[in-house]
Coordinates of C-alpha atoms and ligand atoms in Angstrom, one line a residue:
M1 CA 3.2 7.6 -29.3
I2 CA 2.5 5.9 -26.0
K3 CA -1.2 5.6 -25.3
V4 CA -2.2 5.9 -21.7
Q5 CA -5.7 5.4 -20.4
F6 CA -6.8 7.2 -17.3
A7 CA -9.3 5.0 -15.5
A8 CA -10.5 6.5 -12.2
R9 CA -13.6 8.2 -11.0
P10 CA -14.4 11.2 -13.3
E11 CA -13.7 13.8 -10.5
R12 CA -10.1 12.6 -10.3
W13 CA -9.1 13.6 -13.9
T14 CA -9.0 17.4 -13.1
G15 CA -6.5 16.6 -10.3
Y16 CA -4.3 14.3 -12.3
Q17 CA -4.3 15.4 -15.9
A18 CA -1.8 18.4 -15.5
P19 CA 0.5 16.5 -13.1
L20 CA 0.7 13.4 -15.4
T21 CA 1.2 15.5 -18.5
A22 CA 4.1 17.4 -16.8
A23 CA 5.6 14.2 -15.5
F24 CA 5.5 12.4 -18.8
E25 CA 7.1 15.5 -20.5
K26 CA 9.8 15.7 -17.9
A27 CA 10.5 12.0 -18.3
G28 CA 10.8 12.6 -22.1
L29 CA 7.9 10.4 -22.9
D30 CA 5.6 11.0 -25.8
V31 CA 2.3 10.1 -24.4
D32 CA -1.3 10.5 -25.5
L33 CA -3.2 10.6 -22.1
R34 CA -6.9 10.2 -22.3
Q35 CA -9.9 8.7 -20.6
D36 CA -11.4 7.4 -23.8
H37 CA -8.9 5.4 -25.8
A38 CA -10.1 2.4 -27.7
P39 CA -9.1 -0.4 -25.3
A40 CA -7.1 -2.4 -27.8
D41 CA -4.9 0.7 -28.5
V42 CA -3.9 1.2 -24.9
D43 CA -0.3 0.7 -23.8
Y44 CA -0.8 1.4 -20.0
V45 CA -3.8 2.1 -17.7
V46 CA -3.5 4.4 -14.8
Y47 CA -6.0 2.9 -12.5
A48 CA -8.0 3.5 -9.4
P49 CA -9.6 0.2 -8.2
N50 CA -13.0 1.9 -7.7
S51 CA -13.1 3.0 -11.4
D52 CA -15.9 1.7 -13.7
L53 CA -13.1 -0.3 -15.6
Q54 CA -13.3 -3.9 -14.2
D55 CA -13.0 -6.0 -17.3
F56 CA -9.6 -5.7 -18.8
T57 CA -10.2 -8.3 -21.5
P58 CA -10.4 -5.7 -24.4
Y59 CA -7.0 -4.1 -23.2
T60 CA -5.1 -6.7 -25.5
G61 CA -2.0 -4.7 -25.9
C62 CA -1.7 -3.4 -22.3
K63 CA 1.8 -3.6 -20.9
A64 CA 0.9 -2.7 -17.3
V65 CA -1.9 -1.4 -15.1
L66 CA -0.5 1.2 -12.7
S67 CA -2.6 1.6 -9.6
L68 CA -3.0 5.0 -8.0
W69 CA -3.7 3.2 -4.8
A70 CA -1.2 1.5 -2.3
G71 CA -3.8 -1.1 -1.4
V72 CA -4.7 -3.4 -4.3
E73 CA -6.8 -6.0 -2.5
K74 CA -9.9 -5.1 -4.7
I75 CA -8.2 -6.0 -7.9
T76 CA -5.6 -8.9 -7.1
G77 CA -8.5 -11.4 -7.7
N78 CA -9.6 -9.9 -11.1
Q79 CA -9.1 -12.8 -13.5
T80 CA -9.3 -10.5 -16.5
L81 CA -6.3 -8.4 -15.3
T82 CA -3.5 -10.7 -16.7
M83 CA -1.0 -7.9 -17.4
P84 CA 1.6 -6.6 -14.8
L85 CA -0.1 -4.7 -12.0
C86 CA 1.9 -2.2 -10.0
R87 CA 0.7 -0.6 -6.7
M88 CA 1.3 3.0 -5.8
V89 CA 4.4 3.9 -3.8
D90 CA 4.3 7.7 -3.6
P91 CA 6.7 9.8 -1.5
G92 CA 3.7 12.1 -0.9
L93 CA 1.5 9.3 0.3
T94 CA 4.2 8.0 2.4
A95 CA 5.0 11.4 4.0
G96 CA 1.2 11.8 4.7
M97 CA 1.1 8.4 6.5
V98 CA 4.2 9.2 8.6
E99 CA 2.5 12.4 9.7
W100 CA -0.8 10.8 10.5
V101 CA 0.7 7.8 12.4
A102 CA 3.1 10.1 14.5
G103 CA 0.1 12.3 15.3
H104 CA -2.0 9.4 16.6
V105 CA 1.0 7.7 18.4
L106 CA 1.7 11.1 20.1
R107 CA -1.8 11.5 21.1
Y108 CA -1.7 8.2 23.0
H109 CA 1.8 8.6 24.3
L110 CA 1.3 12.1 25.7
D111 CA -2.3 11.3 26.9
I112 CA -3.5 14.4 25.1
D113 CA -7.2 13.4 25.6
R114 CA -6.7 13.5 29.3
S115 CA -5.2 17.0 29.2
I116 CA -8.2 18.1 27.2
A117 CA -10.6 16.5 29.5
T118 CA -9.0 18.0 32.6
Q119 CA -8.3 21.6 31.3
D120 CA -10.4 23.1 34.0
R121 CA -8.2 21.5 36.7
W122 CA -4.5 21.8 37.6
E123 CA -3.6 18.2 37.7
P124 CA -0.2 17.7 36.2
V125 CA 0.6 14.2 35.1
V126 CA 4.0 13.9 33.6
P127 CA 4.1 11.5 30.5
P128 CA 7.0 9.1 30.2
L129 CA 9.6 9.8 27.5
A130 CA 9.2 8.3 24.1
Q131 CA 12.2 6.1 25.0
E132 CA 10.2 4.4 27.7
R133 CA 7.2 3.6 25.3
P134 CA 7.6 0.6 23.0
V135 CA 5.8 0.8 19.8
T136 CA 5.2 -1.9 17.2
V137 CA 4.5 -1.5 13.5
L138 CA 3.1 -4.6 11.8
G139 CA 4.1 -4.4 8.0
L140 CA 7.5 -3.0 7.0
G141 CA 6.8 -2.1 3.5
A142 CA 6.9 1.4 1.8
L143 CA 4.6 2.8 4.6
G144 CA 5.4 0.6 7.6
A145 CA 9.1 1.0 7.3
A146 CA 8.8 4.8 7.0
C147 CA 6.5 5.1 9.9
A148 CA 8.8 2.8 12.1
Q149 CA 11.8 5.0 11.2
G150 CA 9.8 8.3 11.9
L151 CA 8.8 7.1 15.3
A152 CA 12.3 5.9 16.1
K153 CA 13.4 9.5 15.4
F154 CA 11.2 10.6 18.4
G155 CA 13.0 8.1 20.5
F156 CA 10.4 5.4 20.7
P157 CA 11.9 1.8 20.8
V158 CA 10.3 0.5 17.7
T159 CA 9.7 -3.0 16.7
G160 CA 8.5 -3.9 13.2
W161 CA 7.1 -7.2 11.8
S162 CA 7.1 -8.3 8.2
R163 CA 6.8 -11.6 6.3
S164 CA 10.3 -11.9 5.3
S165 CA 13.3 -11.0 7.4
K166 CA 14.5 -7.4 7.2
E167 CA 17.3 -5.1 8.5
I168 CA 16.3 -1.5 9.1
S169 CA 18.5 0.8 11.0
G170 CA 17.2 1.7 14.4
I171 CA 14.4 -0.8 14.3
I172 CA 14.1 -4.2 16.0
C173 CA 12.9 -6.3 13.0
Q174 CA 10.9 -9.4 13.6
H175 CA 9.3 -11.7 11.0
G176 CA 7.2 -14.9 10.8
P177 CA 4.8 -16.4 13.4
D178 CA 7.4 -16.5 16.3
G179 CA 8.4 -12.9 15.5
L180 CA 4.7 -11.7 15.6
T181 CA 4.5 -13.0 19.3
Q182 CA 7.6 -11.1 20.2
A183 CA 6.5 -8.0 18.4
L184 CA 3.1 -8.0 20.1
S185 CA 4.4 -8.7 23.7
Q186 CA 6.2 -5.4 23.8
A187 CA 3.7 -3.2 22.1
E188 CA 2.3 -0.4 24.3
I189 CA 1.1 1.1 21.0
L190 CA 0.4 -1.0 18.0
V191 CA 0.2 0.3 14.4
L192 CA -1.2 -1.8 11.6
L193 CA 0.3 -1.3 8.1
L194 CA -0.1 -4.7 6.5
P195 CA -2.0 -5.2 3.2
D196 CA -5.3 -6.9 3.1
T197 CA -4.5 -10.6 1.9
P198 CA -5.8 -14.1 2.8
A199 CA -2.7 -14.4 5.1
T200 CA -3.3 -11.2 7.1
E201 CA -7.1 -11.4 7.4
N202 CA -8.0 -11.1 11.2
I203 CA -4.4 -11.1 12.1
L204 CA -5.5 -9.1 15.1
N205 CA -7.9 -11.7 16.8
A206 CA -8.7 -12.7 20.3
E207 CA -5.5 -14.8 20.5
T208 CA -3.1 -12.1 19.2
L209 CA -4.9 -9.3 21.1
A210 CA -4.3 -11.3 24.4
Q211 CA -0.5 -11.2 23.5
L212 CA -0.5 -7.4 23.7
P213 CA 0.3 -5.9 27.1
K214 CA -2.7 -4.9 29.2
G215 CA -3.7 -1.3 28.3
A216 CA -2.2 -1.3 24.8
R217 CA -3.5 1.1 22.2
I218 CA -4.1 0.1 18.6
I219 CA -4.0 2.3 15.5
N220 CA -5.1 0.9 12.2
P221 CA -4.5 2.8 9.0
G222 CA -3.9 -0.5 7.1
R223 CA -7.2 -2.2 6.2
G224 CA -10.4 -3.1 8.0
P225 CA -10.1 -7.0 7.6
L226 CA -6.8 -7.1 9.5
I227 CA -8.9 -7.0 12.7
D228 CA -11.5 -9.4 14.0
D229 CA -13.9 -6.6 15.1
A230 CA -15.8 -8.7 17.6
A231 CA -12.6 -9.8 19.3
L232 CA -11.4 -6.1 19.4
L233 CA -14.7 -4.9 20.9
A234 CA -14.5 -7.6 23.6
A235 CA -10.9 -6.7 24.5
L236 CA -11.9 -3.0 24.7
D237 CA -14.8 -3.9 27.0
T238 CA -12.6 -6.0 29.4
G239 CA -10.0 -3.1 29.4
H240 CA -7.2 -5.3 28.1
I241 CA -7.1 -2.9 25.1
A242 CA -7.3 0.7 26.3
H243 CA -8.2 2.4 23.2
A244 CA -8.3 2.0 19.3
T245 CA -8.0 4.5 16.5
L246 CA -9.5 3.0 13.3
D247 CA -9.2 4.6 9.9
V248 CA -10.2 1.6 7.8
F249 CA -13.2 -0.8 8.0
R250 CA -14.6 -3.9 6.3
V251 CA -17.4 -1.7 5.1
E252 CA -16.8 1.9 4.1
P253 CA -18.3 4.4 4.9
L254 CA -18.8 2.7 8.3
P255 CA -22.5 2.0 8.7
A256 CA -24.3 4.3 11.1
T257 CA -25.2 1.3 13.2
D258 CA -21.7 0.0 13.7
P259 CA -20.8 -0.2 17.3
Y260 CA -17.4 1.4 16.7
W261 CA -19.2 4.7 16.2
A262 CA -20.6 5.0 19.8
H263 CA -17.8 3.1 21.6
P264 CA -16.1 5.4 24.2
K265 CA -12.7 3.7 23.6
V266 CA -12.7 4.1 19.9
T267 CA -11.8 6.9 17.6
V268 CA -13.2 6.5 14.0
T269 CA -11.5 8.5 11.2
P270 CA -13.0 8.3 7.6
H271 CA -10.1 6.5 5.7
I272 CA -8.0 9.7 5.6
A273 CA -4.7 8.5 7.0
A274 CA -2.8 9.1 3.7
E275 CA -4.0 10.1 0.3
T276 CA -2.0 9.6 -2.9
R277 CA -0.7 13.1 -4.0
A278 CA -1.0 13.7 -7.7
V279 CA 2.3 15.5 -8.4
T280 CA 4.6 12.9 -6.8
A281 CA 2.4 10.0 -7.9
A282 CA 2.5 11.1 -11.4
Q283 CA 6.3 11.0 -11.3
M284 CA 6.2 7.4 -10.0
I285 CA 3.8 6.5 -13.0
A286 CA 6.1 8.3 -15.5
E287 CA 9.1 6.3 -14.1
N288 CA 7.3 3.0 -14.4
I289 CA 6.2 3.8 -18.0
Q290 CA 9.8 4.7 -18.8
R291 CA 10.9 1.4 -17.4
G292 CA 8.3 -0.5 -19.3
E293 CA 9.4 1.1 -22.6
A294 CA 13.0 0.3 -21.8
G295 CA 12.2 -3.3 -21.1
A296 CA 13.3 -2.9 -17.4
P297 CA 11.4 -4.5 -14.6
F298 CA 8.5 -2.4 -13.2
L299 CA 8.8 -1.0 -9.7
N300 CA 6.4 -2.2 -7.0
Q301 CA 4.9 -5.0 -9.1
V302 CA 2.2 -6.9 -7.2
D303 CA 2.8 -10.5 -6.5
R304 CA -0.6 -12.2 -7.4
E305 CA 0.2 -15.3 -5.3
L306 CA 0.9 -13.2 -2.1
G307 CA -1.8 -10.6 -3.0
Y308 CA 0.3 -7.6 -2.5
Ligands
NAP1 N1 -5.6 4.4 5.4 C1 -5.1 4.8 4.2 O1 -5.3 6.0 3.9 C2 -4.0 4.0 3.5 C3 -3.4 4.6 2.5 C4 -2.3 3.8 1.8 C5 -2.2 2.5 2.2 N2 -2.9 2.0 3.1 C6 -2.8 0.6 3.4 O2 -1.5 0.3 3.8 C7 -1.0 -0.9 3.4 C8 0.5 -1.1 3.3 O3 1.0 -0.2 2.3 P1 2.6 -0.4 1.8 O4 2.7 0.5 0.6 O5 3.5 -0.2 3.0 O6 2.6 -1.9 1.4 P2 3.9 -2.8 1.0 O7 5.0 -2.0 0.7 O8 3.4 -3.9 0.1 O9 4.3 -3.5 2.5 C9 3.5 -4.5 3.0 C10 4.2 -5.0 4.3 O10 3.5 -6.0 4.9 C11 4.2 -7.2 5.1 N3 3.3 -8.3 5.0 C12 2.5 -8.7 4.0 N4 1.9 -9.8 4.3 C13 2.4 -10.4 5.5 C14 2.3 -11.4 6.2 N5 1.4 -12.5 5.8 N6 2.9 -11.6 7.4 C15 3.7 -10.5 7.8 N7 3.9 -9.5 7.1 C16 3.4 -9.3 5.9 C17 5.2 -7.2 4.0 O11 6.3 -8.0 4.3 P3 7.6 -8.2 3.3 O12 8.3 -6.9 3.5 O13 8.3 -9.3 3.9 O14 7.0 -8.3 1.9 C18 5.6 -5.7 3.9 O15 6.6 -5.4 4.9 C19 -1.6 -1.0 2.0 O16 -1.8 -2.4 1.6 C20 -3.0 -0.4 2.3 O17 -3.8 -1.4 2.7 C21 -3.8 2.7 3.8

């Protein structure tokens, strides 16, 4: 019998127990799923990085730690986590991110706020078509690529940027430092879907913000440290950046005194862009355990050197 430890905040157990049990059964896996296995007996840990489990030293037989989160920056530096670590790629989470990003891009594109603000006046302003509005997505991974393709379906000319070179149908793909300048120079709307790593910290800073066209809008559902906050606030104040929608922050919940809260050109959302969905995530976890048991390579294994 495969022993799987569920290590997340206690309130998550009720949401995940049944979907995980069903997914293991469907995958033909004989699993004993619990929150309280003796650590040395555990074969796999299903893990949320904010769980109480931070010392993996006693998990001597553990074959993999399977994260429930897509972002793993909180645990990549954990020196006790020496076994393979897999991040979450979940079709439900991806679908949620595509919807959230599309919603916020369309809010900017159609200037929906203006229509709401002037709903007591008959002042028609015809928005351009999507095909006239270049959008750039930084990060072309599970989420960035899906969002880029979703936006391209509306007709937006979409440029994407990643570390390694890519070919994605319907997307102009850029990579590396020169590619970043290209990707930013066109971006009337910029979406950040990079992971938080040493190489991506403050990737949006005074210099790169200046490479965006005047009046650009920024949407950040990636991670807070991607943005140099002081530089963004300065660019909003000069009007170089017209508006920003921020879902993630260096400190969460965003402290009450943070200038983003009161800034007229900032929309704050409480880290709700996309949530892992238990039923689809459970299927991904079952698939990775199946692979582990068959000696096949895990899906979505984190590269510790790169940090994602
Ligand atoms: N707000 C929310 O609710 C929420 C929910 C889920 C996830 N997230 C965030 O979204 C992030 C992205 O998730 P994902 O599943 O799409 O990650 P992923 O599949 O690992 O993709 C990461 C992408 O970023 C690129 N990248 C990484 N480092 C780079 C660098 N130094 N320069 C250029 N490109 C770089 C990668 O390039 P390569 O393709 O070349 O490797 C890849 O395209 C997560 O890390 C998490 O922080 C937020």
